[in-house]
Amino acid sequence: MGGLDSSSMETDLDRPNIEEYLTTETIREVPKKLHLSDLLDISPTLTEAAGAIVDDSFTRCFKSNSPEPWNWNIYLFPLWCLGVVVRYGILFPARVGVLALGWIVFFAAFLPVHFLIRGHDKWRRKIERKLVEMMCSVFVASWTGVIKYHGPRPSRRPQQVFVANHTSMIDFIILEQMTAFAVIMQKHPGWVGFIQKTILESVGCIWFNRTESKDREVVATKIREHTQGVDNNPLLIFPEGTCVNNHYTVMFKKGAFELGCAVCPVAIKYNKIFVDAFWNSKKQSFTTHLAQLMTSWAVVCDVWYLEPQYIRPGEIPIEFAERVRDMISVRAGLKKVPWDGYLKYFRPSPKLTERKQQIFAESVLKRLEEK
Amino acid sequence: MGNTSSMLTQYDIEEVQEHCNHAFSQQEIVSLYHRFCQLDRNSSGFITGDEFLSVPEFAVNPLSQRLLRMLDGLNFKEFVAFLSAFSPRISLQQKIEFLFKVYDFNSNGKVTFDDILSVLRDLTGSFISEQQRQEVITRVLEEAGYRRDSSLVLSDFMRVRMYYCFQYLYYKLSFRSLFTD
């Protein structure tokens, strides 16, 4: 992990200290010969465990801070009530109306185009793309999205993928509004799944299933094919693999970085004053999440399209992924943590524990030789 | 103290503070409570083994299973008492008592060769053979004046000069981060 300064005692608590776990630094300056005290004093390991119990950088990534209530006195409370009335009584119905109208127009145009225009595939796809972009704009309008795009707009070329940090499924909608991307998504149940199967199919999406182990190779093949294709929409990948709370980034999966093509980073940062856009999929369904967005004042965010990156000679895909993660984190003001997002769903690999055991075992054996 | 309430009263805080021998300040106890509630996802009043293991840093620790047996089913007061050994305000004696409890698996006040072997097994895994482990323990026990079949009691632990014994590592326990929440 290059660039980490460990000289100060005032440790930045979000700074990843994983290197302390995986090196021999935790066992420092010990007398050479092995004594009973060395075997009995297991306090370094115990302190690490207690430290993790008290606070850990992984749980912090998925914490959504509940907003501080500000309506706590006699003149703020009526103002807040008025705000609630406006939001739920006026804005919400208006937004639902806009959304419903948008869906009707969309389907009225999409279904005929999709099923009737069979011969002229190129035209059909062009129209479908425009319609999907329009539908995403309707969605954004339905939460009063104020989105500032910085940087050059993505162009349609083969041999490139786009990567972005992930906070909620609305990331996809926000980016799709500007350019029709093909995206890789987890298969969802319910109405979202229905939309995935029908509409998003036309934009060229790739599905994966987190729980299937063989899935990774299949997906990797599909990605490779997609990037080769000339007429395909640019591919958008969220390498974190899960939604994070827009204050941190978890480790990027290397799949997008070992394709041998250009990687264009996109950084997304939401302004929390208006609404917390983090979708905690364990706590809320997507429908509840959308409803929450639609009853807030606005969704304000910044999107930065950054310079396309290529893998450098001698760089391995994981290093490339970390370099791009660095770029995105700096641009969006997010802190990096050294954890794999999938730890939300699965336990850490026993190899990590074995690594620690190996370090300890080797030090014991080495000192056993000393007399 | 209510299981489901997310507010601590002053009385609750003082009770917890008493129970842990004033290892933590009142502010630290409030912060620990937020953390307890964060880990106790189903608000059952205690943190289950599974909820502890969902913290990756804890799950990769070689002593996690051993600690889980001590941590399972603890309510907040007992949770704070468990963590008190790691506080700088606690005396060396009490820290060694905690260390003894980790070894003394069946809580009979005696730590035998097998207890020490069990902990060493957790810490070294498959990277040392069982025979080598036994050899190591026998050697250090004899060098310290004990026999292989001796059982150590708390006073024996007190006599051993522990090199680390929680002393210089307490700053790693990121209590300061609790204040930023």
PDB file of N, CA, C and O in Angstrom, chain A residues 311-336:
ATOM      1  N   ILE A 311      -3.100   0.331 -18.299  1.00  0.00           N
ATOM      2  CA  ILE A 311      -2.231  -0.392 -17.373  1.00  0.00           C
ATOM      3  C   ILE A 311      -0.788  -0.113 -17.762  1.00  0.00           C
ATOM      4  O   ILE A 311      -0.430  -0.083 -18.928  1.00  0.00           O
ATOM      5  N   ARG A 312       0.051   0.161 -16.746  1.00  0.00           N
ATOM      6  CA  ARG A 312       1.427   0.515 -17.032  1.00  0.00           C
ATOM      7  C   ARG A 312       2.271  -0.741 -17.157  1.00  0.00           C
ATOM      8  O   ARG A 312       1.953  -1.776 -16.557  1.00  0.00           O
ATOM      9  N   PRO A 313       3.355  -0.680 -17.907  1.00  0.00           N
ATOM     10  CA  PRO A 313       4.198  -1.881 -18.013  1.00  0.00           C
ATOM     11  C   PRO A 313       4.722  -2.277 -16.634  1.00  0.00           C
ATOM     12  O   PRO A 313       5.176  -1.440 -15.860  1.00  0.00           O
ATOM     13  N   GLY A 314       4.616  -3.550 -16.333  1.00  0.00           N
ATOM     14  CA  GLY A 314       5.106  -4.023 -15.028  1.00  0.00           C
ATOM     15  C   GLY A 314       4.072  -3.900 -13.936  1.00  0.00           C
ATOM     16  O   GLY A 314       4.301  -4.316 -12.800  1.00  0.00           O
ATOM     17  N   GLU A 315       2.910  -3.344 -14.236  1.00  0.00           N
ATOM     18  CA  GLU A 315       1.868  -3.194 -13.213  1.00  0.00           C
ATOM     19  C   GLU A 315       0.930  -4.391 -13.290  1.00  0.00           C
ATOM     20  O   GLU A 315       0.510  -4.779 -14.358  1.00  0.00           O
ATOM     21  N   ILE A 316       0.607  -4.957 -12.137  1.00  0.00           N
ATOM     22  CA  ILE A 316      -0.359  -6.054 -12.165  1.00  0.00           C
ATOM     23  C   ILE A 316      -1.771  -5.479 -12.001  1.00  0.00           C
ATOM     24  O   ILE A 316      -1.926  -4.379 -11.471  1.00  0.00           O
ATOM     25  N   PRO A 317      -2.809  -6.217 -12.441  1.00  0.00           N
ATOM     26  CA  PRO A 317      -4.171  -5.669 -12.401  1.00  0.00           C
ATOM     27  C   PRO A 317      -4.598  -5.146 -11.032  1.00  0.00           C
ATOM     28  O   PRO A 317      -5.275  -4.127 -10.947  1.00  0.00           O
ATOM     29  N   ILE A 318      -4.154  -5.803  -9.958  1.00  0.00           N
ATOM     30  CA  ILE A 318      -4.586  -5.323  -8.642  1.00  0.00           C
ATOM     31  C   ILE A 318      -4.005  -3.942  -8.357  1.00  0.00           C
ATOM     32  O   ILE A 318      -4.672  -3.061  -7.800  1.00  0.00           O
ATOM     33  N   GLU A 319      -2.738  -3.752  -8.757  1.00  0.00           N
ATOM     34  CA  GLU A 319      -2.121  -2.438  -8.541  1.00  0.00           C
ATOM     35  C   GLU A 319      -2.823  -1.374  -9.385  1.00  0.00           C
ATOM     36  O   GLU A 319      -3.022  -0.241  -8.946  1.00  0.00           O
ATOM     37  N   PHE A 320      -3.173  -1.767 -10.609  1.00  0.00           N
ATOM     38  CA  PHE A 320      -3.894  -0.869 -11.507  1.00  0.00           C
ATOM     39  C   PHE A 320      -5.220  -0.475 -10.869  1.00  0.00           C
ATOM     40  O   PHE A 320      -5.592   0.712 -10.829  1.00  0.00           O
ATOM     41  N   ALA A 321      -5.920  -1.477 -10.317  1.00  0.00           N
ATOM     42  CA  ALA A 321      -7.208  -1.212  -9.673  1.00  0.00           C
ATOM     43  C   ALA A 321      -7.029  -0.243  -8.508  1.00  0.00           C
ATOM     44  O   ALA A 321      -7.820   0.680  -8.321  1.00  0.00           O
ATOM     45  N   GLU A 322      -5.969  -0.439  -7.731  1.00  0.00           N
ATOM     46  CA  GLU A 322      -5.738   0.443  -6.584  1.00  0.00           C
ATOM     47  C   GLU A 322      -5.418   1.863  -7.039  1.00  0.00           C
ATOM     48  O   GLU A 322      -5.842   2.837  -6.419  1.00  0.00           O
ATOM     49  N   ARG A 323      -4.683   1.960  -8.131  1.00  0.00           N
ATOM     50  CA  ARG A 323      -4.317   3.287  -8.646  1.00  0.00           C
ATOM     51  C   ARG A 323      -5.567   4.044  -9.072  1.00  0.00           C
ATOM     52  O   ARG A 323      -5.736   5.239  -8.762  1.00  0.00           O
ATOM     53  N   VAL A 324      -6.462   3.342  -9.773  1.00  0.00           N
ATOM     54  CA  VAL A 324      -7.698   3.987 -10.221  1.00  0.00           C
ATOM     55  C   VAL A 324      -8.583   4.320  -9.022  1.00  0.00           C
ATOM     56  O   VAL A 324      -9.206   5.379  -8.956  1.00  0.00           O
ATOM     57  N   ARG A 325      -8.604   3.422  -8.034  1.00  0.00           N
ATOM     58  CA  ARG A 325      -9.407   3.681  -6.833  1.00  0.00           C
ATOM     59  C   ARG A 325      -8.895   4.936  -6.144  1.00  0.00           C
ATOM     60  O   ARG A 325      -9.668   5.757  -5.630  1.00  0.00           O
ATOM     61  N   ASP A 326      -7.588   5.087  -6.115  1.00  0.00           N
ATOM     62  CA  ASP A 326      -6.958   6.273  -5.552  1.00  0.00           C
ATOM     63  C   ASP A 326      -7.454   7.532  -6.241  1.00  0.00           C
ATOM     64  O   ASP A 326      -7.838   8.507  -5.598  1.00  0.00           O
ATOM     65  N   MET A 327      -7.457   7.491  -7.576  1.00  0.00           N
ATOM     66  CA  MET A 327      -7.890   8.652  -8.362  1.00  0.00           C
ATOM     67  C   MET A 327      -9.321   9.021  -8.014  1.00  0.00           C
ATOM     68  O   MET A 327      -9.640  10.193  -7.809  1.00  0.00           O
ATOM     69  N   ILE A 328     -10.177   7.997  -8.006  1.00  0.00           N
ATOM     70  CA  ILE A 328     -11.594   8.254  -7.743  1.00  0.00           C
ATOM     71  C   ILE A 328     -11.795   8.750  -6.312  1.00  0.00           C
ATOM     72  O   ILE A 328     -12.547   9.699  -6.064  1.00  0.00           O
ATOM     73  N   SER A 329     -11.093   8.147  -5.363  1.00  0.00           N
ATOM     74  CA  SER A 329     -11.275   8.536  -3.956  1.00  0.00           C
ATOM     75  C   SER A 329     -10.823   9.968  -3.726  1.00  0.00           C
ATOM     76  O   SER A 329     -11.479  10.732  -3.022  1.00  0.00           O
ATOM     77  N   VAL A 330      -9.711  10.344  -4.344  1.00  0.00           N
ATOM     78  CA  VAL A 330      -9.207  11.706  -4.159  1.00  0.00           C
ATOM     79  C   VAL A 330     -10.183  12.701  -4.773  1.00  0.00           C
ATOM     80  O   VAL A 330     -10.545  13.706  -4.165  1.00  0.00           O
ATOM     81  N   ARG A 331     -10.638  12.416  -5.955  1.00  0.00           N
ATOM     82  CA  ARG A 331     -11.533  13.323  -6.668  1.00  0.00           C
ATOM     83  C   ARG A 331     -12.845  13.514  -5.907  1.00  0.00           C
ATOM     84  O   ARG A 331     -13.381  14.614  -5.823  1.00  0.00           O
ATOM     85  N   ALA A 332     -13.390  12.452  -5.389  1.00  0.00           N
ATOM     86  CA  ALA A 332     -14.692  12.547  -4.733  1.00  0.00           C
ATOM     87  C   ALA A 332     -14.584  12.773  -3.239  1.00  0.00           C
ATOM     88  O   ALA A 332     -15.591  12.844  -2.547  1.00  0.00           O
ATOM     89  N   GLY A 333     -13.359  12.857  -2.701  1.00  0.00           N
ATOM     90  CA  GLY A 333     -13.201  13.098  -1.274  1.00  0.00           C
ATOM     91  C   GLY A 333     -13.624  11.923  -0.422  1.00  0.00           C
ATOM     92  O   GLY A 333     -14.264  12.078   0.614  1.00  0.00           O
ATOM     93  N   LEU A 334     -13.283  10.704  -0.873  1.00  0.00           N
ATOM     94  CA  LEU A 334     -13.654   9.514  -0.111  1.00  0.00           C
ATOM     95  C   LEU A 334     -12.402   8.908   0.496  1.00  0.00           C
ATOM     96  O   LEU A 334     -11.321   9.049  -0.039  1.00  0.00           O
ATOM     97  N   LYS A 335     -12.579   8.186   1.623  1.00  0.00           N
ATOM     98  CA  LYS A 335     -11.421   7.544   2.241  1.00  0.00           C
ATOM     99  C   LYS A 335     -11.357   6.097   1.789  1.00  0.00           C
ATOM    100  O   LYS A 335     -12.378   5.454   1.589  1.00  0.00           O
ATOM    101  N   LYS A 336     -10.146   5.602   1.679  1.00  0.00           N
ATOM    102  CA  LYS A 336      -9.983   4.224   1.211  1.00  0.00           C
ATOM    103  C   LYS A 336      -9.878   3.274   2.395  1.00  0.00           C
ATOM    104  O   LYS A 336      -9.213   3.577   3.371  1.00  0.00           O
TER     105      LYS A 336
END
